[in-house]
Coordinates of N, CA, C and O in Angstrom, one line a residue:
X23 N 66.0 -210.7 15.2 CA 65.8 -210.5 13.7 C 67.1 -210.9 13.0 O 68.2 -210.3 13.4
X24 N 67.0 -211.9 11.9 CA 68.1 -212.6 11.6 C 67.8 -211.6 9.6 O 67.2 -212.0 8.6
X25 N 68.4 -210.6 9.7 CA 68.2 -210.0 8.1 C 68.8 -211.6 6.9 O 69.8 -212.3 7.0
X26 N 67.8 -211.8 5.9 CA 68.6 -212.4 5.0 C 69.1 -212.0 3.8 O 68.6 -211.3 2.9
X27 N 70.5 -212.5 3.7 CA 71.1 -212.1 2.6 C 71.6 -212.9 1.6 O 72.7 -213.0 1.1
X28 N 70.4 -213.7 1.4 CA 70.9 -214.5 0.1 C 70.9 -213.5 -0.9 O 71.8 -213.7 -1.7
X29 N 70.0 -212.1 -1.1 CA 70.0 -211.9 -2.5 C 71.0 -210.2 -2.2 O 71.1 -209.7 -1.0
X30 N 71.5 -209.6 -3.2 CA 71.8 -208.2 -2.8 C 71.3 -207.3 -1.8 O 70.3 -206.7 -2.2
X31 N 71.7 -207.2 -0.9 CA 71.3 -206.3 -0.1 C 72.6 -205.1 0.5 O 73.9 -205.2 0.7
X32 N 71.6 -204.0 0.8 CA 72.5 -202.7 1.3 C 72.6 -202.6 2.4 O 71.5 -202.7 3.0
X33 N 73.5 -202.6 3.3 CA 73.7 -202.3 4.6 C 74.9 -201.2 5.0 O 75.8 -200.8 4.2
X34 N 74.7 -200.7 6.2 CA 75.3 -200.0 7.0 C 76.1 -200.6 8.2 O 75.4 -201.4 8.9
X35 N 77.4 -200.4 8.5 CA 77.7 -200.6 9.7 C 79.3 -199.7 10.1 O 80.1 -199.2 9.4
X36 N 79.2 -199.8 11.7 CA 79.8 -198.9 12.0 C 80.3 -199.8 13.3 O 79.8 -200.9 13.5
X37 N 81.1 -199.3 14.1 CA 81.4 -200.3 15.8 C 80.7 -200.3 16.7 O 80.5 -201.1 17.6
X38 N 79.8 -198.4 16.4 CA 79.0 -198.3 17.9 C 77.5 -198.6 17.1 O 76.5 -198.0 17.7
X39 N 77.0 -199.4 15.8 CA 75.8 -199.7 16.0 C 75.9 -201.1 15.1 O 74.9 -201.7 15.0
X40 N 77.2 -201.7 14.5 CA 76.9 -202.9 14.0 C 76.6 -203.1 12.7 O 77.1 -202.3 11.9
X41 N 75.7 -204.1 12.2 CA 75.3 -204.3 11.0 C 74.0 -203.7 11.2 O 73.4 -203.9 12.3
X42 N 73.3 -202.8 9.9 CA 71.8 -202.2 10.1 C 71.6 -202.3 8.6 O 72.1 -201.4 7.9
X43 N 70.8 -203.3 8.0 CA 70.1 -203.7 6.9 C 69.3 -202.3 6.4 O 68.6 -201.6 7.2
X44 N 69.7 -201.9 4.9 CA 68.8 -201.0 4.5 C 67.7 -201.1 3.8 O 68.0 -200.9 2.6
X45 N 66.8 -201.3 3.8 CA 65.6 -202.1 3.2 C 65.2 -201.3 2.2 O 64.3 -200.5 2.2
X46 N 65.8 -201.4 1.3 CA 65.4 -201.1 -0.3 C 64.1 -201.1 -0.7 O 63.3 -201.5 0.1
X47 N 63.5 -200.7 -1.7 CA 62.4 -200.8 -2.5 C 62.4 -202.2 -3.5 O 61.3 -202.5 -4.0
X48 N 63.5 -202.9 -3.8 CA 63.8 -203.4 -4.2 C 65.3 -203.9 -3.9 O 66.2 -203.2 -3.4
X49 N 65.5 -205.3 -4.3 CA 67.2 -205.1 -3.9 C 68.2 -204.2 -4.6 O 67.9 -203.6 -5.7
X50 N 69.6 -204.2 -4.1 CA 70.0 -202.9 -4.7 C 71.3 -203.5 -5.9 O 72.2 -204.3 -5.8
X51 N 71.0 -202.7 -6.7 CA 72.4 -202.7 -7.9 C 73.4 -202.8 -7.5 O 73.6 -202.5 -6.3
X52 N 74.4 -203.2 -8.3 CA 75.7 -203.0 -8.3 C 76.1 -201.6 -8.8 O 77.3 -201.4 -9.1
X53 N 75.3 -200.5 -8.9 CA 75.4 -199.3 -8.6 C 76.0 -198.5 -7.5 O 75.2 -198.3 -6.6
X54 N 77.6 -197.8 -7.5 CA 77.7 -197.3 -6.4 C 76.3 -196.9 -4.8 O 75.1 -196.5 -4.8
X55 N 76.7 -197.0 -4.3 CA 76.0 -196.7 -2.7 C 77.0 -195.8 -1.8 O 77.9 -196.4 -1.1
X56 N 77.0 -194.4 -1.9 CA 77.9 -193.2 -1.5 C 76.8 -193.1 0.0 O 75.6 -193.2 0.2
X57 N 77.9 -192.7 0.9 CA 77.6 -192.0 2.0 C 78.2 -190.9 2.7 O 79.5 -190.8 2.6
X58 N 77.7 -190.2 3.2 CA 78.2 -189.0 4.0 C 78.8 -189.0 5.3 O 79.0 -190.1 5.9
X59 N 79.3 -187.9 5.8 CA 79.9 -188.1 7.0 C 78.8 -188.2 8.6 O 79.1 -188.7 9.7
X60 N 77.5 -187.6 8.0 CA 76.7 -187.7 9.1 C 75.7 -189.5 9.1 O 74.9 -189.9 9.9
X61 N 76.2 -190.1 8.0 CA 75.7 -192.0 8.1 C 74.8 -191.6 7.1 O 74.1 -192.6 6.9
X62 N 74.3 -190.5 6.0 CA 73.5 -190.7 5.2 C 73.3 -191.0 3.6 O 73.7 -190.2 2.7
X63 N 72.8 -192.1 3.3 CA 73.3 -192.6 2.3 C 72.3 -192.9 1.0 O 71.1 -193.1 1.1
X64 N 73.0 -192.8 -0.2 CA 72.0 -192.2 -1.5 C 72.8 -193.7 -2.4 O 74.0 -194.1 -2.6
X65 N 71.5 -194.1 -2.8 CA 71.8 -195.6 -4.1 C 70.7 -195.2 -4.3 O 70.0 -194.4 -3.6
X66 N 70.4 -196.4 -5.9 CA 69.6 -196.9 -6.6 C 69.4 -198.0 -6.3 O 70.3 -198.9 -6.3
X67 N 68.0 -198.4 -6.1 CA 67.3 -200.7 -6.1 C 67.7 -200.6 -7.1 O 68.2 -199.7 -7.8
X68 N 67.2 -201.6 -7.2 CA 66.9 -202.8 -8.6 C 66.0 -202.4 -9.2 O 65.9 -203.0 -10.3
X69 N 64.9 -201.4 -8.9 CA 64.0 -201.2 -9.8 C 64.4 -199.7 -10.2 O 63.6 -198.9 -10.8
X70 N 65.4 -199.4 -9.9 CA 65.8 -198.2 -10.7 C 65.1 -196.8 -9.8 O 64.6 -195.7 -10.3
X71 N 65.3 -197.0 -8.7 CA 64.4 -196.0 -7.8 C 65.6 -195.2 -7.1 O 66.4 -195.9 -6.5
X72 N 65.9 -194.0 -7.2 CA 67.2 -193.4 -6.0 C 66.4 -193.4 -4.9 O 65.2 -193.2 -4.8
X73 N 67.3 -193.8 -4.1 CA 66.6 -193.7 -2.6 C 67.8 -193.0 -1.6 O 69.0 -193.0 -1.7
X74 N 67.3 -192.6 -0.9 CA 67.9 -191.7 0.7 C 67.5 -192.8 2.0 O 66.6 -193.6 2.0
X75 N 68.5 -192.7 2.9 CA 68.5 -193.2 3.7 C 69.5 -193.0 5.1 O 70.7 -193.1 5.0
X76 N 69.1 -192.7 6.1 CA 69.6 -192.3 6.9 C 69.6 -192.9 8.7 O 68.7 -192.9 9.5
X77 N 70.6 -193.3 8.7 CA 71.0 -193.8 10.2 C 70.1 -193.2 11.4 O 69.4 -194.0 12.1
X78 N 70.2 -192.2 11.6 CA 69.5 -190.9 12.3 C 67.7 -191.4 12.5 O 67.0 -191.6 13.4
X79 N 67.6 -191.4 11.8 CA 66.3 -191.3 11.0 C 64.9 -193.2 11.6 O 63.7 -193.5 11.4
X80 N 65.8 -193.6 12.3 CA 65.2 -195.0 12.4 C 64.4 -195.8 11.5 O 64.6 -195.4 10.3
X81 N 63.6 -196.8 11.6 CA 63.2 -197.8 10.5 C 62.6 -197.0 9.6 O 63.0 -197.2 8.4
X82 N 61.6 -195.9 9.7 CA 61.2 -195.5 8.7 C 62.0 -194.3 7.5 O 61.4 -193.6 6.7
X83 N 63.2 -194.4 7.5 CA 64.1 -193.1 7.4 C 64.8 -193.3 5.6 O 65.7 -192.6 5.1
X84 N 64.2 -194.2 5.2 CA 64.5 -195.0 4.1 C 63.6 -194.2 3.0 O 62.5 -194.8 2.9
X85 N 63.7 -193.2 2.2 CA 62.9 -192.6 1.4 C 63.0 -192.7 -0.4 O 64.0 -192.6 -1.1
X86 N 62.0 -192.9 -0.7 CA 61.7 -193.3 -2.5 C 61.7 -192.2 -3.6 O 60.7 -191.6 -4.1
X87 N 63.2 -191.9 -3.9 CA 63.3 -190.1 -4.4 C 62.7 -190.1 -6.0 O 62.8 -189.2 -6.8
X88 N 62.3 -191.2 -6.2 CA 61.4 -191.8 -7.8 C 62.5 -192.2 -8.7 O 63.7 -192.3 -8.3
X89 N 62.0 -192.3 -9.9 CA 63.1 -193.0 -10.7 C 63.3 -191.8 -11.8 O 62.7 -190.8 -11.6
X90 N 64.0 -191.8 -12.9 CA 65.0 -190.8 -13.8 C 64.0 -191.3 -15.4 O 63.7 -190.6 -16.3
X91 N 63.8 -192.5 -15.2 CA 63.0 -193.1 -17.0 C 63.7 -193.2 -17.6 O 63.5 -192.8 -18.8
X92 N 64.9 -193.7 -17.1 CA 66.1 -193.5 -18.1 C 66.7 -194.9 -17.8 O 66.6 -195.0 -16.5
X93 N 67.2 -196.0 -18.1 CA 68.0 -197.0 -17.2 C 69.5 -196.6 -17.1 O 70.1 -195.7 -17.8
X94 N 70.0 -197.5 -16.0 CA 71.6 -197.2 -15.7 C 71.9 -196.0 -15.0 O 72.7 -195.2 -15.5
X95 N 71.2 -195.8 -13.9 CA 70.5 -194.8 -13.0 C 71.9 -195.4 -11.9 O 72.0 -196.6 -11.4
X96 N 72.8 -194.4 -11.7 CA 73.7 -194.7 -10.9 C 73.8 -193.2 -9.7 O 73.0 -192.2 -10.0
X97 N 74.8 -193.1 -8.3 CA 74.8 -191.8 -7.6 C 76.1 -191.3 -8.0 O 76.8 -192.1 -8.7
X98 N 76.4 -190.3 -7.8 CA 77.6 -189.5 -8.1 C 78.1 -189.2 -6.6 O 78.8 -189.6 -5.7
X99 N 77.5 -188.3 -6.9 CA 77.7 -187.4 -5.3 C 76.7 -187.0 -4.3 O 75.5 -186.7 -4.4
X100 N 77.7 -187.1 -2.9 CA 76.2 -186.7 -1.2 C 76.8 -185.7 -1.1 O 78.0 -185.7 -1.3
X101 N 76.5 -184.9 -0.9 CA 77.1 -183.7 -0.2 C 76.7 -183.7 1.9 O 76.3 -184.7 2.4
X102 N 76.9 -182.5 2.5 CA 77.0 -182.8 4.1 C 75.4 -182.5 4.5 O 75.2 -182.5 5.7
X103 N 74.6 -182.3 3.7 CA 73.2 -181.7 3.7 C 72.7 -183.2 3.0 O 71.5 -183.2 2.9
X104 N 73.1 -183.8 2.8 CA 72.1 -185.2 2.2 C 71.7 -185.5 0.7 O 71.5 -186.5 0.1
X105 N 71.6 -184.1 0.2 CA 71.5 -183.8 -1.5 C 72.6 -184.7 -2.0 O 73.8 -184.8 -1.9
X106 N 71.4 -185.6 -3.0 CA 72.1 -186.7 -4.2 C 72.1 -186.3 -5.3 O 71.1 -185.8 -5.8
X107 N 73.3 -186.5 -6.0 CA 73.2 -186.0 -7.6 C 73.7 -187.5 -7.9 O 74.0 -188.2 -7.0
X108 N 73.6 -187.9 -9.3 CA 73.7 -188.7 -10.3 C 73.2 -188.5 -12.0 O 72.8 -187.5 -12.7
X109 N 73.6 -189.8 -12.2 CA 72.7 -189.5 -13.7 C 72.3 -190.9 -14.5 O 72.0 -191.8 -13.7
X110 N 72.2 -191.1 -15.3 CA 71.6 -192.3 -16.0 C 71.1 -192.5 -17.4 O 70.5 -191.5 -17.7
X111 N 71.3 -193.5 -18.6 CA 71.2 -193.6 -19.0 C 70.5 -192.7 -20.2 O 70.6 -191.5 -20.2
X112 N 69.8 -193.7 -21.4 CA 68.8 -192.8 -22.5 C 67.5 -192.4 -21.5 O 67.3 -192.9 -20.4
X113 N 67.0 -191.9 -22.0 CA 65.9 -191.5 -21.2 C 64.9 -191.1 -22.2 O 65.1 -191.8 -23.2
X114 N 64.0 -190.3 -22.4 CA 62.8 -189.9 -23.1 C 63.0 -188.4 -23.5 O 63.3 -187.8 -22.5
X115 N 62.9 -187.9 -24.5 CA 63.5 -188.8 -26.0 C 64.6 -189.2 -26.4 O 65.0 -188.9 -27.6
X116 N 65.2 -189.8 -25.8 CA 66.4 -190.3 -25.8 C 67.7 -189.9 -25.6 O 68.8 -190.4 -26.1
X117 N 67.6 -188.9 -24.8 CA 68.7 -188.4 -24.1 C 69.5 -188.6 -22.5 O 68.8 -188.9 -21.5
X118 N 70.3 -188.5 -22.5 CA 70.5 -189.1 -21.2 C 70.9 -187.9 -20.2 O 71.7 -187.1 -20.5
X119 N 70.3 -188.0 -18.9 CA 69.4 -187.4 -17.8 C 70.1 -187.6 -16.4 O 70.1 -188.7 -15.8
X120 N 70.8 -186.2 -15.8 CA 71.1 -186.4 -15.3 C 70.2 -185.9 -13.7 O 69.1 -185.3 -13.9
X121 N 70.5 -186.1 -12.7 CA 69.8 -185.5 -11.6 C 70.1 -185.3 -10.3 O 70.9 -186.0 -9.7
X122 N 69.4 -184.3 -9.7 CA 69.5 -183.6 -8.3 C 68.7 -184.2 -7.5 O 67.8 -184.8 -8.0
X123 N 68.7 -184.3 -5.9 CA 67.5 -185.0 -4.9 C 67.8 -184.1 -3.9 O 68.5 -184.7 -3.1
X124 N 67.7 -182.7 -3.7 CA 67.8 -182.1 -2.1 C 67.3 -182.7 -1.3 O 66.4 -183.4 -1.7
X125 N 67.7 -182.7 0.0 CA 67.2 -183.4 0.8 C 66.0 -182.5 1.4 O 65.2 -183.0 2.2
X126 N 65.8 -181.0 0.9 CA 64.7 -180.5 1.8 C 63.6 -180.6 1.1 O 62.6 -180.1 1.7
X127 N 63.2 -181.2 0.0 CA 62.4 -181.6 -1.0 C 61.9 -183.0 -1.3 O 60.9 -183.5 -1.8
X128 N 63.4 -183.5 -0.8 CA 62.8 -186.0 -1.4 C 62.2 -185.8 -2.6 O 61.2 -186.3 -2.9
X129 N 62.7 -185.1 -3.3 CA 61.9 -185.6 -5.2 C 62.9 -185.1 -5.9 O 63.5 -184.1 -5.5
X130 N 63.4 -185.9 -7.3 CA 63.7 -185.5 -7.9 C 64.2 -184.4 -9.2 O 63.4 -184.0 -10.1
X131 N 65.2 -184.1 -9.1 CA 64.9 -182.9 -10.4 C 65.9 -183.3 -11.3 O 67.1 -183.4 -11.0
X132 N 65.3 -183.4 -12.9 CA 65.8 -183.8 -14.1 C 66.7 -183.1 -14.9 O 66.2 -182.2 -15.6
X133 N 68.0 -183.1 -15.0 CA 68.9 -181.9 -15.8 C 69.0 -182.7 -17.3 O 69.4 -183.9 -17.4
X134 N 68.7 -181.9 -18.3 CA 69.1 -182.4 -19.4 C 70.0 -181.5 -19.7 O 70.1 -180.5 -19.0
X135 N 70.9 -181.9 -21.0 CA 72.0 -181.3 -21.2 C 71.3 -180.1 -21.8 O 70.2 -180.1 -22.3
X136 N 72.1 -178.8 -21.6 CA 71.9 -177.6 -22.6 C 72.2 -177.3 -23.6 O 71.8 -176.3 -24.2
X137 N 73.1 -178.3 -24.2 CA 73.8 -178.7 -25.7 C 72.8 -178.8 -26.7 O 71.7 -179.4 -26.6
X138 N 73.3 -178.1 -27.9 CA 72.2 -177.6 -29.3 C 72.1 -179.0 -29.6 O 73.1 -179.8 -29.7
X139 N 71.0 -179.2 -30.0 CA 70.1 -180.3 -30.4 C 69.6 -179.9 -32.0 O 68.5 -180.3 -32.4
X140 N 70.7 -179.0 -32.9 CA 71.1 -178.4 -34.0 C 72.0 -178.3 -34.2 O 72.6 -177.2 -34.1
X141 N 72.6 -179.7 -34.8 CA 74.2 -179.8 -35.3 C 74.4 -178.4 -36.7 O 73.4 -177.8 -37.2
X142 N 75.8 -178.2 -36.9 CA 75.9 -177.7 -38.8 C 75.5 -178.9 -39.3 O 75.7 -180.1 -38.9
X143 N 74.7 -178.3 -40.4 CA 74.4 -178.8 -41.7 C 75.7 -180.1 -42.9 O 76.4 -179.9 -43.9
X144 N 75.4 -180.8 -42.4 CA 76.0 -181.9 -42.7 C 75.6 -182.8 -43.4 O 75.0 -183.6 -42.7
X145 N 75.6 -183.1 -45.0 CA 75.0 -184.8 -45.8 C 75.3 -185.9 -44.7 O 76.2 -186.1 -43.9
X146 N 73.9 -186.5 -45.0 CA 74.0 -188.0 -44.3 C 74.2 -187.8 -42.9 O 75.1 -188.4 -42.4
X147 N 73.6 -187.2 -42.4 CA 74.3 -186.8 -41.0 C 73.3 -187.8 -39.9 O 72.4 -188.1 -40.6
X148 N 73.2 -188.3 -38.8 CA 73.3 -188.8 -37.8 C 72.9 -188.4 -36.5 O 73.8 -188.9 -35.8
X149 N 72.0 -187.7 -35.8 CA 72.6 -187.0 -34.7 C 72.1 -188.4 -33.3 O 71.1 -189.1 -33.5
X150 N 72.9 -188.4 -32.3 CA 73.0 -188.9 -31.3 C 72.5 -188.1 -30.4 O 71.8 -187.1 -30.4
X151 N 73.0 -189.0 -29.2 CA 72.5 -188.6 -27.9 C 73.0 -187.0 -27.2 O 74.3 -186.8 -27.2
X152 N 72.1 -186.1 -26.6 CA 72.9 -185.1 -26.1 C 73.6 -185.2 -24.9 O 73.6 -184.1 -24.5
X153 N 74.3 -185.9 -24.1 CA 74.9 -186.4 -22.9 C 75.4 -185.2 -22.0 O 75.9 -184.2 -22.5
X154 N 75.2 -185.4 -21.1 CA 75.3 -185.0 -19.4 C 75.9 -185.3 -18.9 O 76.6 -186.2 -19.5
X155 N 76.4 -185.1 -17.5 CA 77.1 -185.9 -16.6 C 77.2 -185.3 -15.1 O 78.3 -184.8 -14.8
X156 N 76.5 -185.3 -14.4 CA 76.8 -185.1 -13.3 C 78.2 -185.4 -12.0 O 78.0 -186.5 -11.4
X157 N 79.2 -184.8 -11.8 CA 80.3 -185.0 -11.0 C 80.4 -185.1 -9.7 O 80.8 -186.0 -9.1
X158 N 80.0 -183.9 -9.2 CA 79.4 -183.2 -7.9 C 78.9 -182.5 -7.3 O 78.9 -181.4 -7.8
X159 N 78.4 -182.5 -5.9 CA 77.5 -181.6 -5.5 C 78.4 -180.6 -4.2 O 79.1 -181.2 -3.4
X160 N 78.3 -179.9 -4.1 CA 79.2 -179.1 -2.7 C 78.1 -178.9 -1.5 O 76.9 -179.0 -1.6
X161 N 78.7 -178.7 -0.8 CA 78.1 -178.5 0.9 C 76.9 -177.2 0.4 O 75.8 -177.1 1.0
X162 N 77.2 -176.4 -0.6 CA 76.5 -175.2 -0.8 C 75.0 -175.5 -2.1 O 74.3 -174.7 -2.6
X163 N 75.1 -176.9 -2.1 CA 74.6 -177.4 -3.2 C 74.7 -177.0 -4.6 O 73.7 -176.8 -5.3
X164 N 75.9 -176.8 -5.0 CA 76.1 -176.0 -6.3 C 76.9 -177.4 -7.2 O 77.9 -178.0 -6.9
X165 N 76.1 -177.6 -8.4 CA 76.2 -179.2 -8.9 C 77.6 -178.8 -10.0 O 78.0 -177.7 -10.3
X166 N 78.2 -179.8 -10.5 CA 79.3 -179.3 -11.0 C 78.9 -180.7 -12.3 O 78.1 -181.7 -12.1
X167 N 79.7 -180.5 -13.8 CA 80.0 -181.8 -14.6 C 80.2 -181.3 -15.7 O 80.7 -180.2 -15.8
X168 N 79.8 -181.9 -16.7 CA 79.8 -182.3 -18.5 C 78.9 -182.1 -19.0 O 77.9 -182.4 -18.3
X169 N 78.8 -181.6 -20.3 CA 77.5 -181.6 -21.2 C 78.7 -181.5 -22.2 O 79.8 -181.0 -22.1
X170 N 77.9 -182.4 -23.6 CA 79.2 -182.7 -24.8 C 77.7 -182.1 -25.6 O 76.6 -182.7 -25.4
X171 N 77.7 -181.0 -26.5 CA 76.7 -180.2 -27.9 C 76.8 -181.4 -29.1 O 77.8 -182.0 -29.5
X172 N 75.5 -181.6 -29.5 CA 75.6 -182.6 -30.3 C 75.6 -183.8 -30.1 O 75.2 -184.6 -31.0
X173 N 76.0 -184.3 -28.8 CA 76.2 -185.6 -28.6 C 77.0 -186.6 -29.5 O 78.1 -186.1 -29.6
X174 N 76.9 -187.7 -30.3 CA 77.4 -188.4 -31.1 C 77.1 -187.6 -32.5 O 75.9 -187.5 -32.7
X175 N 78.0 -187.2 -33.4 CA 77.4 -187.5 -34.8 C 78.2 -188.0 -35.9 O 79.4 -187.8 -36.2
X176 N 77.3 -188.6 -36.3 CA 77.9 -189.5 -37.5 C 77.6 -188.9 -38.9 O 76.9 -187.9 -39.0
X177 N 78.2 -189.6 -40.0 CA 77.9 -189.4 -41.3 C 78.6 -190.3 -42.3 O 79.6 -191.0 -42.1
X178 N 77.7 -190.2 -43.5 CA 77.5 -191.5 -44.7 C 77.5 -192.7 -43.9 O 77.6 -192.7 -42.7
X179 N 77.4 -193.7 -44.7 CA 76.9 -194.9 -44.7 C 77.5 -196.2 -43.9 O 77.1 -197.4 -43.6
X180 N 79.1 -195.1 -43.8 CA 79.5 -196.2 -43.0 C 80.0 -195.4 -41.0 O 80.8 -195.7 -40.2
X181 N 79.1 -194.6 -41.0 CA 78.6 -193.5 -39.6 C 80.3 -193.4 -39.1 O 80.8 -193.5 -38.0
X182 N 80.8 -193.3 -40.2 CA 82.0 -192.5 -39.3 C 82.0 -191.3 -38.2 O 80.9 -190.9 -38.0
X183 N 82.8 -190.9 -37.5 CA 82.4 -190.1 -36.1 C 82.8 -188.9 -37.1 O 83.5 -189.0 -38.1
X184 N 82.1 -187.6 -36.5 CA 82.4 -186.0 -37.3 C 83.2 -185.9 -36.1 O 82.7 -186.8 -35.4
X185 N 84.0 -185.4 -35.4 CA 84.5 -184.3 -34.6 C 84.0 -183.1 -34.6 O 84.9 -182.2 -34.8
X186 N 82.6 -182.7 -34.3 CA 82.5 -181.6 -34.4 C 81.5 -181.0 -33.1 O 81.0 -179.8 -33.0
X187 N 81.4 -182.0 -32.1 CA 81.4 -181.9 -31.1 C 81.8 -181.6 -29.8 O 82.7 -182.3 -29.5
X188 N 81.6 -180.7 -28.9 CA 82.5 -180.2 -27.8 C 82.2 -180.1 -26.3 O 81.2 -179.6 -25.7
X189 N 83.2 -180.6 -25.9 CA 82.2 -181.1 -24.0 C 82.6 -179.8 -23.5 O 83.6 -179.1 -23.9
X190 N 81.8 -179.5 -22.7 CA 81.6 -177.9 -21.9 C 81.7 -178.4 -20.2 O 80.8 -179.2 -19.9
X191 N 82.6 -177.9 -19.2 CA 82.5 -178.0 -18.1 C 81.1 -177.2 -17.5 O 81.1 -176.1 -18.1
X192 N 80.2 -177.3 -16.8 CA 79.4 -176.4 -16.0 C 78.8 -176.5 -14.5 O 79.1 -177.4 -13.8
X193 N 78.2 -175.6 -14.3 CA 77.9 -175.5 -12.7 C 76.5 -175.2 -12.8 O 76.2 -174.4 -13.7
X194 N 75.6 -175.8 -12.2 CA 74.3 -175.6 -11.6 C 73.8 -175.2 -10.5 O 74.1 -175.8 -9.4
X195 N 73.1 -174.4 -10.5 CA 72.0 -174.2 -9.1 C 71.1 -174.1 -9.2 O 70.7 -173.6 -10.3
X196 N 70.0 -174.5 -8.1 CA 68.6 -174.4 -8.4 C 67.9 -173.3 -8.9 O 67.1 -173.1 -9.8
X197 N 68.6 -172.3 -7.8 CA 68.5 -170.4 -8.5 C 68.8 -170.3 -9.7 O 67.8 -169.9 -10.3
X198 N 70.0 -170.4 -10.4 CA 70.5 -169.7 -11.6 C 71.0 -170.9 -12.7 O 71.7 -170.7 -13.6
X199 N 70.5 -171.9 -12.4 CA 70.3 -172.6 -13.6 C 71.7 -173.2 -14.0 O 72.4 -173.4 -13.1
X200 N 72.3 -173.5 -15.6 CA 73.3 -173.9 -15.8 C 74.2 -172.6 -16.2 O 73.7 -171.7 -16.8
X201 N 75.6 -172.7 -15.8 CA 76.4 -171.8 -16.3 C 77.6 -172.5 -16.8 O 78.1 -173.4 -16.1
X202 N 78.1 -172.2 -18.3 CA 78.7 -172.6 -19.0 C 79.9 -172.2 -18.4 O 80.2 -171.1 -18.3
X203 N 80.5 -173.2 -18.1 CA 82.4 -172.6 -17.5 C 83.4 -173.0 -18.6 O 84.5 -173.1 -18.3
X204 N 83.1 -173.3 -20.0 CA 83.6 -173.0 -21.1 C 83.8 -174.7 -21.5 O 83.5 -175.7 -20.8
X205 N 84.4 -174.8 -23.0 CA 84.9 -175.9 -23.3 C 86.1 -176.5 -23.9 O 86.9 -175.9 -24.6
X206 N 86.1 -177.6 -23.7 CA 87.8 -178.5 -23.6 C 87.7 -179.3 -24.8 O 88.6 -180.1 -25.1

């Protein structure tokens, strides 16, 4: 089997197994492709799908963790359990979406920011996107990043930026949800 690589393609290799083609759902982005220390590895195709993939695991080990509905769907972090975090773009209603993939589950889970989606009372005001960001995931699965309250806002006519916005460090778990570790 001669793999072709005229178009983007993901691969693996190592000394004791060589080159091992990862067969995408699609070919894959110029979106990072993060791997672990056990060979298992978390990207996005081209059709905007996270996928899991694992050495271990033989031809069929290649799994479709669905897509975010958001574009610009990139990975952040693997942790040593296989759990993928990332995040991506605007999403529906137009906020942008960050997310979790345990590996004991292969599906998705959607974090929107917890940031008030009720600026102060401002003429002419503007409000933007609420933004996210996923950083990383630990061996204990406890997700770590960014949420900025308000997202962009502007005001009058010529949308100058308000500063009245503030990014918040936080931590997640699937148990206890988001916890605000204060902000910068």
């Amino acid at each position: 089997y001669a793999p072709d690589y005229s178009t983007a393609t993901g691969f693996y290799w190592s000394q004791a197994t060589g080159l091992r083609t990862i067969c995408p759902i699609g070919n894959i982005t110029e979106s990072p492709i993060l791997i672990n220390d056990s060979g298992v590895v978390g990207g996005v195709d081209a059709n905007g799908h996270v996928f899991r993939w694992a050495l271990a695991g033989g031809p069929g080990s290649l799994v479709d963790l669905g897509e975010t509905g958001a574009g610009g769907t990139y990975v952040s972090g693997i942790n040593a359990r296989g759990d993928i975090v990332g995040n991506s773009g605007r999403g529906s209603p137009g906020y942008a979406k960050s997310f979790v993939a345990f590996a004991s589950a292969n599906t998705l889970t959607l974090l929107s920011s917890p940031g008030s989606r009720n600026p102060p009372p401002i003429a002419e005001i503007h409000l933007g996107e609420v933004n996210i960001q996923i950083n990383a995931i630990n061996d204990s699965g406890v997700v770590v990043g960014t949420y900025w309250d308000f997202g962009y806002l502007y005001a009058g006519p010529d949308f100058s930026n308000i500063r009245v916005h503030n990014s918040h460090a936080f931590k997640w778990t699937s148990a206890g949800g988001f916890t605000d570790l204060g902000n910068f």
